[in-house]
Amino acid sequence: MRPVLIGDVTEAARALRAVPPAARRALAEALIAEACAADRHRRTHRRLPRTGGDGSLMAAARARPQAPPLARLDPAACAALIDVLHALLRREAGAGL
């Protein structure tokens, strides 16, 4: 996966807010896995995959249904951001980094 920027996190949070809370952890992990797969394809084949975006978390998130943009950090928005950040931390811990 390409380096994660704040825009990646907020776009992923928008995708998470579009699904029920019980499905958010799985979706966050799926978005990260899709971004990683697209980035591996991009680096291996020196071109973007036909589907899957450019290897960024933002591209993976934008391929999913989205809630409206985060206008303010209400409790629901904060929870979605935290879910994304936790998924990223779990990935880093699992990678041994």
Short mmCIF file of N, CA and C in Angstrom, two decimals:
data_model
loop_
_atom_site.label_atom_id
_atom_site.label_comp_id
_atom_site.label_asym_id
_atom_site.label_seq_id
_atom_site.Cartn_x
_atom_site.Cartn_y
_atom_site.Cartn_z
N MET A 1 0.85 -1.17 0.00
CA MET A 1 0.00 0.00 0.00
C MET A 1 0.89 1.23 0.00
N ARG A 2 0.43 2.22 -0.73
CA ARG A 2 1.19 3.48 -0.75
C ARG A 2 1.16 4.13 0.63
N PRO A 3 2.07 5.07 0.89
CA PRO A 3 2.05 5.75 2.19
C PRO A 3 0.68 6.37 2.47
N VAL A 4 0.25 6.24 3.71
CA VAL A 4 -1.07 6.72 4.11
C VAL A 4 -1.00 8.19 4.50
N LEU A 5 -1.86 8.98 3.87
CA LEU A 5 -1.98 10.40 4.17
C LEU A 5 -3.32 10.65 4.84
N ILE A 6 -3.51 11.84 5.41
CA ILE A 6 -4.75 12.13 6.13
C ILE A 6 -5.97 12.01 5.22
N GLY A 7 -5.84 12.37 3.96
CA GLY A 7 -6.96 12.22 3.03
C GLY A 7 -7.37 10.77 2.85
N ASP A 8 -6.40 9.86 2.89
CA ASP A 8 -6.72 8.43 2.81
C ASP A 8 -7.58 8.02 4.00
N VAL A 9 -7.21 8.50 5.17
CA VAL A 9 -7.93 8.13 6.40
C VAL A 9 -9.35 8.69 6.37
N THR A 10 -9.51 9.94 5.95
CA THR A 10 -10.86 10.52 5.95
C THR A 10 -11.74 9.88 4.88
N GLU A 11 -11.19 9.54 3.74
CA GLU A 11 -11.99 8.86 2.71
C GLU A 11 -12.38 7.46 3.16
N ALA A 12 -11.48 6.75 3.81
CA ALA A 12 -11.82 5.43 4.33
C ALA A 12 -12.90 5.55 5.40
N ALA A 13 -12.83 6.57 6.23
CA ALA A 13 -13.86 6.79 7.26
C ALA A 13 -15.22 7.04 6.62
N ARG A 14 -15.24 7.74 5.50
CA ARG A 14 -16.51 7.96 4.79
C ARG A 14 -17.08 6.63 4.31
N ALA A 15 -16.25 5.75 3.80
CA ALA A 15 -16.73 4.44 3.35
C ALA A 15 -17.24 3.63 4.55
N LEU A 16 -16.56 3.71 5.67
CA LEU A 16 -17.00 2.98 6.85
C LEU A 16 -18.34 3.51 7.36
N ARG A 17 -18.55 4.82 7.31
CA ARG A 17 -19.79 5.39 7.78
C ARG A 17 -20.97 5.00 6.90
N ALA A 18 -20.72 4.48 5.72
CA ALA A 18 -21.79 4.06 4.81
C ALA A 18 -22.28 2.64 5.10
N VAL A 19 -21.66 1.95 6.04
CA VAL A 19 -22.09 0.59 6.39
C VAL A 19 -22.47 0.55 7.86
N PRO A 20 -23.20 -0.48 8.27
CA PRO A 20 -23.56 -0.60 9.69
C PRO A 20 -22.31 -0.73 10.57
N PRO A 21 -22.37 -0.24 11.80
CA PRO A 21 -21.20 -0.31 12.68
C PRO A 21 -20.60 -1.72 12.81
N ALA A 22 -21.43 -2.73 12.81
CA ALA A 22 -20.92 -4.10 12.96
C ALA A 22 -20.07 -4.55 11.78
N ALA A 23 -20.20 -3.90 10.63
CA ALA A 23 -19.46 -4.29 9.42
C ALA A 23 -18.21 -3.44 9.20
N ARG A 24 -17.97 -2.48 10.05
CA ARG A 24 -16.89 -1.52 9.79
C ARG A 24 -15.49 -2.10 9.93
N ARG A 25 -15.27 -2.93 10.91
CA ARG A 25 -13.93 -3.50 11.07
C ARG A 25 -13.55 -4.33 9.84
N ALA A 26 -14.47 -5.16 9.39
CA ALA A 26 -14.19 -5.99 8.22
C ALA A 26 -13.97 -5.13 6.98
N LEU A 27 -14.75 -4.08 6.82
CA LEU A 27 -14.58 -3.22 5.66
C LEU A 27 -13.24 -2.49 5.72
N ALA A 28 -12.86 -1.99 6.88
CA ALA A 28 -11.57 -1.31 7.00
C ALA A 28 -10.43 -2.24 6.61
N GLU A 29 -10.48 -3.46 7.07
CA GLU A 29 -9.43 -4.42 6.73
C GLU A 29 -9.47 -4.79 5.25
N ALA A 30 -10.67 -4.85 4.68
CA ALA A 30 -10.78 -5.15 3.25
C ALA A 30 -10.22 -4.01 2.41
N LEU A 31 -10.49 -2.77 2.80
CA LEU A 31 -9.95 -1.62 2.06
C LEU A 31 -8.42 -1.65 2.07
N ILE A 32 -7.85 -1.94 3.21
CA ILE A 32 -6.38 -2.00 3.32
C ILE A 32 -5.84 -3.13 2.46
N ALA A 33 -6.48 -4.29 2.50
CA ALA A 33 -6.03 -5.43 1.69
C ALA A 33 -6.12 -5.10 0.19
N GLU A 34 -7.20 -4.42 -0.22
CA GLU A 34 -7.35 -4.06 -1.62
C GLU A 34 -6.27 -3.05 -2.05
N ALA A 35 -5.99 -2.10 -1.18
CA ALA A 35 -4.95 -1.12 -1.50
C ALA A 35 -3.58 -1.80 -1.61
N CYS A 36 -3.32 -2.72 -0.71
CA CYS A 36 -2.04 -3.45 -0.76
C CYS A 36 -1.92 -4.27 -2.03
N ALA A 37 -2.98 -4.95 -2.40
CA ALA A 37 -2.95 -5.77 -3.62
C ALA A 37 -2.76 -4.90 -4.86
N ALA A 38 -3.45 -3.77 -4.92
CA ALA A 38 -3.29 -2.88 -6.08
C ALA A 38 -1.88 -2.32 -6.15
N ASP A 39 -1.31 -1.99 -5.00
CA ASP A 39 0.06 -1.45 -5.00
C ASP A 39 1.07 -2.52 -5.41
N ARG A 40 0.87 -3.76 -4.95
CA ARG A 40 1.76 -4.86 -5.38
C ARG A 40 1.69 -5.04 -6.89
N HIS A 41 0.48 -5.00 -7.43
CA HIS A 41 0.31 -5.14 -8.88
C HIS A 41 1.02 -4.00 -9.61
N ARG A 42 0.84 -2.78 -9.10
CA ARG A 42 1.46 -1.60 -9.72
C ARG A 42 2.97 -1.73 -9.73
N ARG A 43 3.55 -2.18 -8.62
CA ARG A 43 5.01 -2.30 -8.54
C ARG A 43 5.52 -3.47 -9.38
N THR A 44 4.79 -4.56 -9.41
CA THR A 44 5.22 -5.75 -10.15
C THR A 44 5.12 -5.57 -11.65
N HIS A 45 4.00 -5.02 -12.10
CA HIS A 45 3.72 -4.91 -13.54
C HIS A 45 3.98 -3.53 -14.12
N ARG A 46 4.34 -2.60 -13.26
CA ARG A 46 4.62 -1.22 -13.68
C ARG A 46 3.45 -0.57 -14.40
N ARG A 47 2.26 -0.94 -13.97
CA ARG A 47 1.03 -0.31 -14.46
C ARG A 47 -0.06 -0.56 -13.43
N LEU A 48 -1.10 0.26 -13.50
CA LEU A 48 -2.20 0.12 -12.57
C LEU A 48 -3.02 -1.12 -12.92
N PRO A 49 -3.59 -1.75 -11.91
CA PRO A 49 -4.49 -2.87 -12.21
C PRO A 49 -5.76 -2.35 -12.88
N ARG A 50 -6.45 -3.23 -13.60
CA ARG A 50 -7.68 -2.81 -14.27
C ARG A 50 -8.72 -2.36 -13.25
N THR A 51 -8.76 -3.01 -12.12
CA THR A 51 -9.63 -2.60 -11.02
C THR A 51 -8.78 -2.55 -9.77
N GLY A 52 -9.22 -1.81 -8.79
CA GLY A 52 -8.49 -1.79 -7.52
C GLY A 52 -7.76 -0.51 -7.24
N GLY A 53 -7.80 0.43 -8.16
CA GLY A 53 -7.19 1.73 -7.88
C GLY A 53 -5.69 1.76 -8.07
N ASP A 54 -5.06 2.72 -7.42
CA ASP A 54 -3.63 2.97 -7.62
C ASP A 54 -2.76 2.49 -6.47
N GLY A 55 -3.35 1.77 -5.53
CA GLY A 55 -2.57 1.29 -4.39
C GLY A 55 -2.70 2.17 -3.17
N SER A 56 -3.50 3.22 -3.27
CA SER A 56 -3.71 4.08 -2.11
C SER A 56 -4.99 3.66 -1.39
N LEU A 57 -5.03 3.92 -0.10
CA LEU A 57 -6.23 3.65 0.68
C LEU A 57 -7.39 4.51 0.17
N MET A 58 -7.09 5.73 -0.26
CA MET A 58 -8.13 6.62 -0.79
C MET A 58 -8.81 6.01 -2.02
N ALA A 59 -8.03 5.47 -2.94
CA ALA A 59 -8.61 4.88 -4.14
C ALA A 59 -9.47 3.67 -3.79
N ALA A 60 -9.01 2.85 -2.86
CA ALA A 60 -9.81 1.70 -2.43
C ALA A 60 -11.12 2.16 -1.80
N ALA A 61 -11.05 3.20 -0.98
CA ALA A 61 -12.25 3.69 -0.30
C ALA A 61 -13.23 4.31 -1.29
N ARG A 62 -12.72 5.04 -2.26
CA ARG A 62 -13.60 5.70 -3.23
C ARG A 62 -14.30 4.73 -4.16
N ALA A 63 -13.82 3.49 -4.22
CA ALA A 63 -14.48 2.48 -5.04
C ALA A 63 -15.71 1.91 -4.34
N ARG A 64 -15.93 2.30 -3.10
CA ARG A 64 -17.06 1.82 -2.29
C ARG A 64 -18.09 2.93 -2.12
N PRO A 65 -19.31 2.55 -1.75
CA PRO A 65 -20.29 3.59 -1.40
C PRO A 65 -19.74 4.46 -0.27
N GLN A 66 -20.07 5.75 -0.31
CA GLN A 66 -19.53 6.69 0.66
C GLN A 66 -20.64 7.45 1.37
N ALA A 67 -20.42 7.73 2.63
CA ALA A 67 -21.27 8.65 3.37
C ALA A 67 -20.87 10.07 2.95
N PRO A 68 -21.67 11.07 3.29
CA PRO A 68 -21.29 12.45 2.95
C PRO A 68 -19.95 12.82 3.57
N PRO A 69 -19.27 13.80 3.00
CA PRO A 69 -17.98 14.22 3.56
C PRO A 69 -18.11 14.61 5.03
N LEU A 70 -17.02 14.42 5.75
CA LEU A 70 -17.01 14.77 7.16
C LEU A 70 -17.02 16.29 7.30
N ALA A 71 -18.13 16.84 7.74
CA ALA A 71 -18.24 18.28 7.90
C ALA A 71 -17.73 18.72 9.28
N ARG A 72 -17.90 17.84 10.23
CA ARG A 72 -17.42 18.12 11.59
C ARG A 72 -17.13 16.79 12.28
N LEU A 73 -16.40 16.85 13.34
CA LEU A 73 -16.02 15.63 14.04
C LEU A 73 -17.04 15.32 15.14
N ASP A 74 -18.20 14.85 14.69
CA ASP A 74 -19.20 14.38 15.65
C ASP A 74 -18.80 12.99 16.12
N PRO A 75 -19.48 12.43 17.11
CA PRO A 75 -19.09 11.10 17.62
C PRO A 75 -19.05 10.01 16.55
N ALA A 76 -19.99 10.02 15.61
CA ALA A 76 -19.98 8.99 14.56
C ALA A 76 -18.77 9.13 13.65
N ALA A 77 -18.41 10.35 13.31
CA ALA A 77 -17.23 10.58 12.47
C ALA A 77 -15.96 10.16 13.21
N CYS A 78 -15.88 10.51 14.47
CA CYS A 78 -14.70 10.13 15.27
C CYS A 78 -14.58 8.61 15.36
N ALA A 79 -15.70 7.93 15.56
CA ALA A 79 -15.67 6.47 15.66
C ALA A 79 -15.18 5.85 14.35
N ALA A 80 -15.62 6.39 13.22
CA ALA A 80 -15.18 5.86 11.93
C ALA A 80 -13.69 6.11 11.71
N LEU A 81 -13.22 7.28 12.07
CA LEU A 81 -11.78 7.58 11.95
C LEU A 81 -10.97 6.64 12.84
N ILE A 82 -11.45 6.41 14.05
CA ILE A 82 -10.75 5.51 14.98
C ILE A 82 -10.72 4.10 14.41
N ASP A 83 -11.83 3.66 13.81
CA ASP A 83 -11.86 2.32 13.21
C ASP A 83 -10.81 2.17 12.11
N VAL A 84 -10.67 3.20 11.29
CA VAL A 84 -9.65 3.17 10.22
C VAL A 84 -8.26 3.12 10.83
N LEU A 85 -8.00 3.98 11.81
CA LEU A 85 -6.68 4.02 12.43
C LEU A 85 -6.35 2.71 13.14
N HIS A 86 -7.33 2.11 13.81
CA HIS A 86 -7.10 0.81 14.45
C HIS A 86 -6.74 -0.26 13.41
N ALA A 87 -7.44 -0.25 12.28
CA ALA A 87 -7.14 -1.23 11.23
C ALA A 87 -5.72 -1.04 10.70
N LEU A 88 -5.31 0.21 10.54
CA LEU A 88 -3.94 0.48 10.08
C LEU A 88 -2.93 0.01 11.13
N LEU A 89 -3.22 0.23 12.39
CA LEU A 89 -2.31 -0.21 13.45
C LEU A 89 -2.24 -1.73 13.51
N ARG A 90 -3.37 -2.41 13.34
CA ARG A 90 -3.36 -3.88 13.32
C ARG A 90 -2.52 -4.39 12.16
N ARG A 91 -2.63 -3.73 11.01
CA ARG A 91 -1.82 -4.13 9.85
C ARG A 91 -0.34 -3.98 10.14
N GLU A 92 0.04 -2.84 10.72
CA GLU A 92 1.45 -2.60 11.04
C GLU A 92 1.95 -3.61 12.08
N ALA A 93 1.14 -3.90 13.08
CA ALA A 93 1.54 -4.88 14.10
C ALA A 93 1.69 -6.26 13.49
N GLY A 94 0.79 -6.61 12.58
CA GLY A 94 0.85 -7.92 11.93
C GLY A 94 2.04 -8.05 10.99
N ALA A 95 2.48 -6.91 10.45
CA ALA A 95 3.62 -6.93 9.53
C ALA A 95 4.95 -6.92 10.28
N GLY A 96 4.87 -6.75 11.60
CA GLY A 96 6.09 -6.74 12.39
C GLY A 96 6.87 -5.44 12.30
N LEU A 97 6.19 -4.38 11.90
CA LEU A 97 6.87 -3.09 11.77
C LEU A 97 6.75 -2.28 13.04
#
